[in-house]
CSV table of C-alpha atoms and ligand atoms in Angstrom, one decimal:
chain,number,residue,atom,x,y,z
A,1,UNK,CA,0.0,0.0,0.0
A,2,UNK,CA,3.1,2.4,-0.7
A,3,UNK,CA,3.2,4.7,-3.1
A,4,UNK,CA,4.8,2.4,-5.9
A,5,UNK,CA,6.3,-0.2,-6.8
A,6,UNK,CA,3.2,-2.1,-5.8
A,7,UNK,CA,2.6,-6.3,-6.0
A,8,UNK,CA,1.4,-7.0,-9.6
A,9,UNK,CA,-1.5,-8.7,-10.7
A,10,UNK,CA,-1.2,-12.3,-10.7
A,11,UNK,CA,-1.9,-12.6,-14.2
A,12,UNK,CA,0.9,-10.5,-15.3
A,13,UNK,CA,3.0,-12.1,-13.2
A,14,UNK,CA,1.5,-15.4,-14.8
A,15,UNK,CA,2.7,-13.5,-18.6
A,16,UNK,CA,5.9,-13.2,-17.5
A,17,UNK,CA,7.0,-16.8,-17.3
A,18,UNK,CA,6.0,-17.5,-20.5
A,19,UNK,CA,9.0,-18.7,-23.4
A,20,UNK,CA,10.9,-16.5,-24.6
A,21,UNK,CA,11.0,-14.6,-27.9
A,22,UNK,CA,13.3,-13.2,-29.9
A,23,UNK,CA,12.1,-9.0,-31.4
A,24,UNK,CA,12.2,-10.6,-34.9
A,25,UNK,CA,10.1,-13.4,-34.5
A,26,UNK,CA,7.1,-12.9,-36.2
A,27,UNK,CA,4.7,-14.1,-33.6
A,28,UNK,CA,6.4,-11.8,-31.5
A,29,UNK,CA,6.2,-8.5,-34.1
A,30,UNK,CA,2.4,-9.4,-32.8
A,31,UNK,CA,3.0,-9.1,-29.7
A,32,UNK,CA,4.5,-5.9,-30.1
A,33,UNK,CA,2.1,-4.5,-32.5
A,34,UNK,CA,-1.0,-5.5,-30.2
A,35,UNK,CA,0.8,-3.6,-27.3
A,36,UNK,CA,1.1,-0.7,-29.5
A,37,UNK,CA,-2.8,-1.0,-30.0
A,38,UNK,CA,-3.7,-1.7,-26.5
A,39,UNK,CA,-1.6,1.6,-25.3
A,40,UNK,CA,-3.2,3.6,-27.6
A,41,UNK,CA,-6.2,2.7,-26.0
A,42,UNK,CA,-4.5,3.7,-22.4
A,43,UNK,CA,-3.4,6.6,-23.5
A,44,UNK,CA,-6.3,7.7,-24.9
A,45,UNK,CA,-4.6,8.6,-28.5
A,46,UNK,CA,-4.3,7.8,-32.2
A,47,UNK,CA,-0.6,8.2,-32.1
A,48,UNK,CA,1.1,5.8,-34.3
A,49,UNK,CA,4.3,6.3,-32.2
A,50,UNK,CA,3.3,4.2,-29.5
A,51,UNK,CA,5.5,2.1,-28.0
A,52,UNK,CA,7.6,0.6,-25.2
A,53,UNK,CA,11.3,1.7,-24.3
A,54,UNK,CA,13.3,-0.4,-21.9
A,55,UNK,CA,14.0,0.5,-18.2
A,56,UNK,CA,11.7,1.8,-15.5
A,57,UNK,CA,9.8,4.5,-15.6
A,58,UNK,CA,13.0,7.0,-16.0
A,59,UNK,CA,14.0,5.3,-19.1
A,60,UNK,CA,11.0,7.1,-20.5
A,61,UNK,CA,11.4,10.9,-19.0
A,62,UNK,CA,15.4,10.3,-21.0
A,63,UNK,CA,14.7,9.1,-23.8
A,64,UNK,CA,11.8,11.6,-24.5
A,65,UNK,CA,14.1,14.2,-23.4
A,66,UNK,CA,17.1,13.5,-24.8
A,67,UNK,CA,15.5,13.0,-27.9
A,68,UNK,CA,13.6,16.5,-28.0
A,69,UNK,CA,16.1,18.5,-26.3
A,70,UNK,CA,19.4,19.7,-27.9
A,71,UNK,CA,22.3,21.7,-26.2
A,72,UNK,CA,21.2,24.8,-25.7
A,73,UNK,CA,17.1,24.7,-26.2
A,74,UNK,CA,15.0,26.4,-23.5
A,75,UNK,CA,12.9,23.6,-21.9
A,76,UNK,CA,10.6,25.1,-19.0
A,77,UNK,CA,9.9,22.8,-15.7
A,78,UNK,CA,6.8,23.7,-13.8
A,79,UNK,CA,8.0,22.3,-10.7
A,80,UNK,CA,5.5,21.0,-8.0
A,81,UNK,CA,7.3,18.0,-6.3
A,82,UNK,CA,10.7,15.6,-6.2
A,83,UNK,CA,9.3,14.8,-9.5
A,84,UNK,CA,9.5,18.2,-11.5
A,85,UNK,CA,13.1,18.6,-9.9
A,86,UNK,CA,14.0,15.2,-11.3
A,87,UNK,CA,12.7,16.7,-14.6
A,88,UNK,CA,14.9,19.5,-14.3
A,89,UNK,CA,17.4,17.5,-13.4
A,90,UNK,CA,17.7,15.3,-16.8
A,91,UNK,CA,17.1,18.3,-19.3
A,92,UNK,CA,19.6,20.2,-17.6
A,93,UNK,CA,21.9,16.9,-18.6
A,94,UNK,CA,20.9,16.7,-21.9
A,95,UNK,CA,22.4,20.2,-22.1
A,96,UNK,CA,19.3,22.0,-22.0
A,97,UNK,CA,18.8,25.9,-21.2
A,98,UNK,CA,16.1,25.0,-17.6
A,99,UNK,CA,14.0,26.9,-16.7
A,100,UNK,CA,11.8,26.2,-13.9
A,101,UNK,CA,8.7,27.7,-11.6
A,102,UNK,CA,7.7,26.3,-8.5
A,103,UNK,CA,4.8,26.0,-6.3
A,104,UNK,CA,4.6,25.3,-2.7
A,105,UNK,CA,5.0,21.7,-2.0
A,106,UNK,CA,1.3,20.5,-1.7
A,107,UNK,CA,0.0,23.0,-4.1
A,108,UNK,CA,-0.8,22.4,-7.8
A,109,UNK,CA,-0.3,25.3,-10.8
A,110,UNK,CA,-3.0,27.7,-12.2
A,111,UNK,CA,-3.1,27.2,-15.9
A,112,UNK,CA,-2.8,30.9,-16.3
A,113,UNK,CA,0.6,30.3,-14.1
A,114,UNK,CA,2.4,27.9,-17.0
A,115,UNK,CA,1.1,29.9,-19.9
A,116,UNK,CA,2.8,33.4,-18.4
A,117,UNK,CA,6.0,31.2,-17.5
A,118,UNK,CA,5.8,30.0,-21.6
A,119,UNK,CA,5.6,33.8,-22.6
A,120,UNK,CA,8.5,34.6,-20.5
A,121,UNK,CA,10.6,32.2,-21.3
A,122,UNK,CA,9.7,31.1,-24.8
A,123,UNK,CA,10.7,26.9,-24.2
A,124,UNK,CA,11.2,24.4,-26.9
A,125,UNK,CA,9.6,21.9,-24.6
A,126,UNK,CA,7.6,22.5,-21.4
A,127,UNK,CA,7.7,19.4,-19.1
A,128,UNK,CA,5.8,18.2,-16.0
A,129,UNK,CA,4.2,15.6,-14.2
A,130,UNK,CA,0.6,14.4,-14.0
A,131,UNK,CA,0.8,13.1,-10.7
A,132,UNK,CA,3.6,13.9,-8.5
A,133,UNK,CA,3.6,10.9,-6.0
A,134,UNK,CA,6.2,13.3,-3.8
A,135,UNK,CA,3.5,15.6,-2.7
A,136,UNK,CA,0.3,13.7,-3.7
A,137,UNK,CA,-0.5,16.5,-5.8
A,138,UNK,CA,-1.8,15.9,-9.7
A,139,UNK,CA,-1.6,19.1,-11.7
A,140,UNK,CA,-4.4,19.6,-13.9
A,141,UNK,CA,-3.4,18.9,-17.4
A,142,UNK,CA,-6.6,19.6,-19.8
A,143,UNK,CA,-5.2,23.0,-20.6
A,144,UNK,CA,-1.3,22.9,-21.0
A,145,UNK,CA,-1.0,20.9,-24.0
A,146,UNK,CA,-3.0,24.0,-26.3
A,147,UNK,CA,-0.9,26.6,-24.1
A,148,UNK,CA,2.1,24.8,-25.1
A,149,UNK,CA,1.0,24.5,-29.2
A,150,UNK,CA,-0.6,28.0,-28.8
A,151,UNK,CA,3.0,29.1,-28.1
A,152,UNK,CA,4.8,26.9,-30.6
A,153,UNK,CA,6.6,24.5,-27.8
A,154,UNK,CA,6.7,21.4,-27.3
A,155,UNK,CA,4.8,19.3,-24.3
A,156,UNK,CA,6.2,16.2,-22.2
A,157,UNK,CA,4.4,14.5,-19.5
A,158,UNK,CA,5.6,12.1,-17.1
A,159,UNK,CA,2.3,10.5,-16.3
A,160,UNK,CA,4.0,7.4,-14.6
A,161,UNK,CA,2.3,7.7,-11.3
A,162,UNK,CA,-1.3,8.5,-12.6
A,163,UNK,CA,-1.5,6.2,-16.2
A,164,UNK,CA,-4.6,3.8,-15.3
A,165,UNK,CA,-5.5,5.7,-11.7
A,166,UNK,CA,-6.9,8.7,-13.7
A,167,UNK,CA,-8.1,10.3,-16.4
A,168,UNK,CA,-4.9,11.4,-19.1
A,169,UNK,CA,-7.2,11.7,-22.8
A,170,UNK,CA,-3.5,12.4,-25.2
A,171,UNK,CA,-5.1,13.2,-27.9
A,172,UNK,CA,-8.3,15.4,-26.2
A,173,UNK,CA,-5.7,17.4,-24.2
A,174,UNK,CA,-3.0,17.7,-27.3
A,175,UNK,CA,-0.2,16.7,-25.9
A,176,UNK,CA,3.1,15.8,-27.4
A,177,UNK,CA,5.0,13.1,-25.6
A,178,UNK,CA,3.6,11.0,-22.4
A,179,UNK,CA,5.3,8.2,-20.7
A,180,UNK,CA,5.0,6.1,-17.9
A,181,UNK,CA,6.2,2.9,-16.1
A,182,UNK,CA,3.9,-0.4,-15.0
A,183,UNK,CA,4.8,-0.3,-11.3
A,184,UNK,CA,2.1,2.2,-9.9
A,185,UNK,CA,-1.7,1.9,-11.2
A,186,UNK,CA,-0.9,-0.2,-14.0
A,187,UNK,CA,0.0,-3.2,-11.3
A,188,UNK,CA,2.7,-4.7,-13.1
A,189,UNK,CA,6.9,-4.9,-11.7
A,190,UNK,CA,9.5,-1.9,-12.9
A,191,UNK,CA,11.7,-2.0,-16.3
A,192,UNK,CA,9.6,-0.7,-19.0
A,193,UNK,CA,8.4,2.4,-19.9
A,194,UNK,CA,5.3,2.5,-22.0
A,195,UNK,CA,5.3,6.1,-24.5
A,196,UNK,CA,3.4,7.6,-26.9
A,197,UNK,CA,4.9,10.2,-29.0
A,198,UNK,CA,2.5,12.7,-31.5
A,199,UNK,CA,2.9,14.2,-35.0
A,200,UNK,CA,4.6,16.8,-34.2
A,201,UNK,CA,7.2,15.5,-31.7
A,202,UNK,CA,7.9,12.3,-34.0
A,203,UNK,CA,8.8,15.0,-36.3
A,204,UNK,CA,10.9,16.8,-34.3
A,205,UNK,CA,12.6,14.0,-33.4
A,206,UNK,CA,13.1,12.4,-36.9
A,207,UNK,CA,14.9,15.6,-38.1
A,208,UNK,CA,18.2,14.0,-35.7
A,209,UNK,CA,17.7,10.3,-37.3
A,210,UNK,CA,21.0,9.5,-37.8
A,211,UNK,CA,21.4,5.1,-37.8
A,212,UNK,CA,24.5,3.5,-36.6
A,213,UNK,CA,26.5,3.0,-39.3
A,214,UNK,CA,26.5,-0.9,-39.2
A,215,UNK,CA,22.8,-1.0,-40.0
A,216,UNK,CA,22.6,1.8,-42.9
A,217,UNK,CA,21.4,0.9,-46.3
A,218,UNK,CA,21.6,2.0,-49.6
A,219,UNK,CA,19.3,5.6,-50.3
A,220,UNK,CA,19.8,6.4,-46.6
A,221,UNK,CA,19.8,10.0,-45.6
A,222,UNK,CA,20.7,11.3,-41.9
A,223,UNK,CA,18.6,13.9,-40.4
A,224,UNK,CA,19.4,17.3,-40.9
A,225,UNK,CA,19.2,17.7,-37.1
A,226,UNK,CA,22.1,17.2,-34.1
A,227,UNK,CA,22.6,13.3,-33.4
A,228,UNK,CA,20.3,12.6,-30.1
A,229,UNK,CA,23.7,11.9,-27.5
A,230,UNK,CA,22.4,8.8,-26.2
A,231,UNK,CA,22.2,6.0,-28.3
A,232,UNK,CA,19.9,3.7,-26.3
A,233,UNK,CA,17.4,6.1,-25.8
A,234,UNK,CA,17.3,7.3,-28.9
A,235,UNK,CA,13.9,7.4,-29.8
A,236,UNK,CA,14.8,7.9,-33.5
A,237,UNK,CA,15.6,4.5,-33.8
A,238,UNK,CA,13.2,3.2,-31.5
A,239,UNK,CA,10.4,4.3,-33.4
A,240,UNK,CA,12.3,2.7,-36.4
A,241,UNK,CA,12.7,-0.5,-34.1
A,242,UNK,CA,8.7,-0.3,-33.6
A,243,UNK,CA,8.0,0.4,-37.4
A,244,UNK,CA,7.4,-2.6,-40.0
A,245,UNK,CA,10.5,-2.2,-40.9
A,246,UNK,CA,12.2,-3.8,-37.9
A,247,UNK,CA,15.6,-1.7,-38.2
A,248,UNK,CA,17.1,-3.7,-35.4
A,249,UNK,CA,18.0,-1.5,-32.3
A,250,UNK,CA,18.4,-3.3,-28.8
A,251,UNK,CA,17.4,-7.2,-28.1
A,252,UNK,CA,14.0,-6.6,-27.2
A,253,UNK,CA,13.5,-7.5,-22.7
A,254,UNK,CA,11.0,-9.7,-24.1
A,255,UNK,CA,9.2,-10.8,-20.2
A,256,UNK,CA,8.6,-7.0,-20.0
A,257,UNK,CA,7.0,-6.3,-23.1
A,258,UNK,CA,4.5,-9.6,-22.1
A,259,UNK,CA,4.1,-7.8,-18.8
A,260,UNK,CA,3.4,-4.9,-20.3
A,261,UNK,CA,1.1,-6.2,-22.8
A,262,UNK,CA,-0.6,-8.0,-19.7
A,263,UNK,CA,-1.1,-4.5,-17.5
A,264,UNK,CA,-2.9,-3.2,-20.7
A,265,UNK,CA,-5.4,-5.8,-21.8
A,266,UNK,CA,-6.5,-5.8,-18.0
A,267,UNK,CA,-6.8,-1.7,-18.1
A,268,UNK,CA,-8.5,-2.2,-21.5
A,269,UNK,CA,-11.0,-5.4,-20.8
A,270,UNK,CA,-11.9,-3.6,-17.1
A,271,UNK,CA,-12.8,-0.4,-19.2
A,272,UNK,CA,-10.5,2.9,-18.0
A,273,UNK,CA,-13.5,4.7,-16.9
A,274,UNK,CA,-13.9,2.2,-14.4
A,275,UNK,CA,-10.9,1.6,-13.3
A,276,UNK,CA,-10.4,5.8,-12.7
A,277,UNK,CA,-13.5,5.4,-10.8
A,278,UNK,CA,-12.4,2.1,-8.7
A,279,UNK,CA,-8.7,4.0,-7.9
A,280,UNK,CA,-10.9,7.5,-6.9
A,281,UNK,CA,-13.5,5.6,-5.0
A,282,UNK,CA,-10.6,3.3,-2.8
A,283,UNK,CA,-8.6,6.7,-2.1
A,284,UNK,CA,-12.4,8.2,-0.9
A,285,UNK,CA,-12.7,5.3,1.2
A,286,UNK,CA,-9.3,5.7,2.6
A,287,UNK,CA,-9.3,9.2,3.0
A,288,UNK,CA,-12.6,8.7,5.3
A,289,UNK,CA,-10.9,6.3,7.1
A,290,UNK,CA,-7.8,8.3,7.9
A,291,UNK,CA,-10.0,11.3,9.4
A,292,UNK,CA,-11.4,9.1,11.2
A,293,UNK,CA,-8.1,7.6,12.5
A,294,UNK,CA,-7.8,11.7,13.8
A,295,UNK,CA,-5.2,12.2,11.0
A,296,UNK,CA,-5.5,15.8,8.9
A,297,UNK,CA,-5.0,15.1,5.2
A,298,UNK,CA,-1.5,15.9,3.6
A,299,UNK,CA,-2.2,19.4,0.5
A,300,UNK,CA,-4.3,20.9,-1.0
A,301,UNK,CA,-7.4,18.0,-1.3
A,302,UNK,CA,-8.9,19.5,-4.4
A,303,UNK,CA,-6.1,18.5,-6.2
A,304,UNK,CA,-5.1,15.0,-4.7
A,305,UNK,CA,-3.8,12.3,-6.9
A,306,UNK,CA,-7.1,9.3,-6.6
A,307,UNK,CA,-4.2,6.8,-6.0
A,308,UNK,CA,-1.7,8.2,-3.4
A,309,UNK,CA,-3.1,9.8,-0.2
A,310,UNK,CA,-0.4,12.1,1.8
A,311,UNK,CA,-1.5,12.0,5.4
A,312,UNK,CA,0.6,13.8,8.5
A,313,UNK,CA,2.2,12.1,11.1
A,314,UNK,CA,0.8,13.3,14.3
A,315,UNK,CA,3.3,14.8,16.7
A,316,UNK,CA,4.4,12.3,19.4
A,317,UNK,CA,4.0,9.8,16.8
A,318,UNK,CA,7.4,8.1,15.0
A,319,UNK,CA,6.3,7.7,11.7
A,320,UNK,CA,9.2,5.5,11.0
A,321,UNK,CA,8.5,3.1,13.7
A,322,UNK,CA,4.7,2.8,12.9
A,323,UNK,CA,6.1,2.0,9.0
A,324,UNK,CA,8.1,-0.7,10.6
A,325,UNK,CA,5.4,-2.5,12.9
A,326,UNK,CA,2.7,-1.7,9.7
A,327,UNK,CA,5.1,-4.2,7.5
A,328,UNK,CA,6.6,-6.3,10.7
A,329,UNK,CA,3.1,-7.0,12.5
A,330,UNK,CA,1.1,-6.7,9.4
A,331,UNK,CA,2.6,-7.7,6.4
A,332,UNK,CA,1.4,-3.6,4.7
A,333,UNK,CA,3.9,-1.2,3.1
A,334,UNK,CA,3.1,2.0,3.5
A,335,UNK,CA,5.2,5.4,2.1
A,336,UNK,CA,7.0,8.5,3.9
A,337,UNK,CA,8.0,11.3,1.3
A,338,UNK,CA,11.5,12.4,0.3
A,339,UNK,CA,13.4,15.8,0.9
A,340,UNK,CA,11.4,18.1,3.0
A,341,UNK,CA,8.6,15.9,3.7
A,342,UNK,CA,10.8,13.1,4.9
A,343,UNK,CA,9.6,11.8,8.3
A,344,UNK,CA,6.8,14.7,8.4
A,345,UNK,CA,3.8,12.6,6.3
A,346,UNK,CA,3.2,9.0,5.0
A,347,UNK,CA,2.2,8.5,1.9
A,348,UNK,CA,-1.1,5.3,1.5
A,349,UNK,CA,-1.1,4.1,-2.6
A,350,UNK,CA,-4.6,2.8,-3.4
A,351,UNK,CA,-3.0,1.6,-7.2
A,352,UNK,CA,-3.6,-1.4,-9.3
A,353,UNK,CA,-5.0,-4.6,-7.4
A,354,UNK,CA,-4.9,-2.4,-4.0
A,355,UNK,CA,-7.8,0.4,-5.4
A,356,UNK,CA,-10.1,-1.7,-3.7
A,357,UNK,CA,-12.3,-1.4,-0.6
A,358,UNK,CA,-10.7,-4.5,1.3
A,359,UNK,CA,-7.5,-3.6,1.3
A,360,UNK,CA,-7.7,-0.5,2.2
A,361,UNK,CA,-10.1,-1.3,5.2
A,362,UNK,CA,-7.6,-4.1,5.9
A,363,UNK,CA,-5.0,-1.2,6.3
A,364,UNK,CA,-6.5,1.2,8.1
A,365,UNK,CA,-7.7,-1.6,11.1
A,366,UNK,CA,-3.5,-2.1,11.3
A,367,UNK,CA,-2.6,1.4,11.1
A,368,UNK,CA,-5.4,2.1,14.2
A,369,UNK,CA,-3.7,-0.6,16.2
A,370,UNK,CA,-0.5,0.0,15.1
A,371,UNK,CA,-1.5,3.5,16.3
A,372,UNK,CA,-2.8,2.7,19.6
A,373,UNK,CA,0.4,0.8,20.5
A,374,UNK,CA,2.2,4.9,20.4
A,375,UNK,CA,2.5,6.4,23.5
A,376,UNK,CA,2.2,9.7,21.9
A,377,UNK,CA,-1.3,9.1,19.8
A,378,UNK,CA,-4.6,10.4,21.0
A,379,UNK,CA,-7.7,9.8,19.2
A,380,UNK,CA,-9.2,13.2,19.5
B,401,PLP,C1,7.3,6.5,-9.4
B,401,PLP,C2,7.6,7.6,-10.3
B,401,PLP,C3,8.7,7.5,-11.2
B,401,PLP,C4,9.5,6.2,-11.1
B,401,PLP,O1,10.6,6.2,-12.0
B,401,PLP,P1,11.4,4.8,-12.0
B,401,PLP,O2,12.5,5.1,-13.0
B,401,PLP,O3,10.5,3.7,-12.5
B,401,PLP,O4,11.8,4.5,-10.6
B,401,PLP,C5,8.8,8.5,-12.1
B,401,PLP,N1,8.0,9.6,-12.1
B,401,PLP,C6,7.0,9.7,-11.3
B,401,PLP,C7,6.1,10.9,-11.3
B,401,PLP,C8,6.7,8.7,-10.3
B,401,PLP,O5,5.7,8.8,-9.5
């Protein structure tokens, strides 16, 4: 009941031991062309470019930025979290020109916030987070993709924490580039990153094709733009990789794609508007639970993520020592937070198998008697 990874569903978990396929294997091309399908369907998009790049959820954020950014563009970070720093973090890498705003930890911004920031500072890209498990907090999105076309940049979301908790419609909201990872609502383990990539950014991104030498054929023509620096995460050749054509790129982690083909024909066959509502209606649940507990709710609650609950630690409580009973007395995980909320709030996932009613009820009757056994804990 963290705030991710969380324990998969036992059918993925049943995908993954199945034989092994090689990326060129034609039943296999299936495989990959039916996840391509079924993430379109997640994510809400027509976007041919939809695929799968190896590695956790991070693999994702790099190769989407390393891809769009070159040295020296402007890419803007609307920071709300550990998340948006972590954004920051890798564009600044890739040799970008950051910018960043930031809102209190806890808050979320106004539209009208990002789109002044975009005037300002004129970005290439402009990248953030849906949900920003840090803080709890899940920015509202249905406006920033248009502010970001409107102003001729780019958008990138890292949507890791929220894909299959909450509404994220690609296409409705126009934006660019999305990825995220299987191991929050998607209930499936860590190592692959699914993405979907529009027109415009595909473009973008297809001006620095440039293929390794060893597997250029006759006619070819290299991008006019930079080389992307990182080979692996080149999305260039990933989407090549992806195409019908094959070009070969890495060995595919086949157990991850079937995981990840798994996660999405779940999402798809339980519907996504259900399975919103199931993740919304098990953070409710908890929520109620926890103020009844005598707890006060972690930020600002009109903009809580419907699958992490942020929750303060009471004073004369040790948060750290009620994590450790929680897992020792009752087998349940639960989060604190990093940097400045370290040690001051615990952080309650409702994702994936756990956005249900009995597990949540089973951990708030262990987090009361876990509770009960502090000295410092009054039920007020
Ligand atoms: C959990 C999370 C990640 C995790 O990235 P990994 O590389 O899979 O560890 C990234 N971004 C957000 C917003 C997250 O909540």
């Amino acid at each position: 009941m963290g705030p991710g990874p969380i324990n998969a569903y036992p059918q993925v978990l049943r995908a993954m031991s199945t034989q092994l396929l090689g990326q060129f294997d034609p039943q296999f091309r299936r495989y990959m062309a039916e996840t391509s399908a079924l993430y379109r369907r997640v994510f809400q998009t027509r976007n041919r470019q939809t695929l799968m790049v190896d590695g956790t959820a991070r693999a994702g954020i790099e190769a989407a930025l390393v891809s769009l950014v070159e040295p020296g563009d402007r890419v803007l970070v609307p920071v709300f979290g550990r998340f948006g720093h972590l954004l920051a973090e890798i564009a600044s890498r890739c040799g970008a020109d950051v910018r960043t705003i930031e809102t209190p930890w806890g808050t979320v911004f106004e539209p009208e916030a990002i789109e002044r920031a975009v005037r300002k500072h004129r970005p290439k890209l402009v990248a953030l987070c849906q949900g920003d498990t840090s803080t709890t907090m899940a920015q509202p999105l249905a406006e920033i993709g248009r502010i970001c076309s409107r102003h001729g940049a780019l958008s990138y979301v890292d949507a890791t924490a929220t894909l299959g908790g909450m509404p994220l419609p690609v296409d409705r909201w126009s934006l660019d580039v999305v990825s995220a990872g299987l191991q929050k609502c998607l209930g499936g383990p860590s190592g692959i990153a699914p993405m979907t990539i529009g027109d415009r950014a595909a473009k973008a991104i297809r001006r620095r094709r440039h293929i390794e030498q060893g597997l250029q054929q006759k006619g070819y023509r290299p991008g006019a733009g930079r080389r992307i620096q990182s080979n692996y995460f080149d999305l260039a050749m990933i989407m090549d990789y992806w195409s019908e054509q094959a070009l070969n790129h890495h060995t595919e982690a086949t157990t991850m794609l079937y995981a990840a083909r798994e996660c999405g024909r779940l999402l798809v066959k339980e519907g996504l508007r259900h399975a919103h509502a199931r993740h919304a209606e098990a953070s409710r649940t908890l929520a109620a639970g926890l103020r009844g507990l005598g707890l006060a709710p972690y930020g600002d609650q009109r903009h809580k993520m419907p699958n992490v609950t942020g929750v303060w630690i009471p004073k004369g409580v040790d948060g750290e020592r009620v994590r450790a009973r929680m897992l020792a007395r009752h087998n349940i995980e639960i989060g604190t937070s990093f940097g400045p909320l370290h040690g001051k709030i615990w952080r309650i996932g409702t994702m994936g198998a756990n956005a249900r009613r009995a597990p949540v009820l089973r951990t708030l009757r262990a987090l009361e008697a876990v509770l009960r056994s502090e000295k410092g804990y009054r039920l007020a």
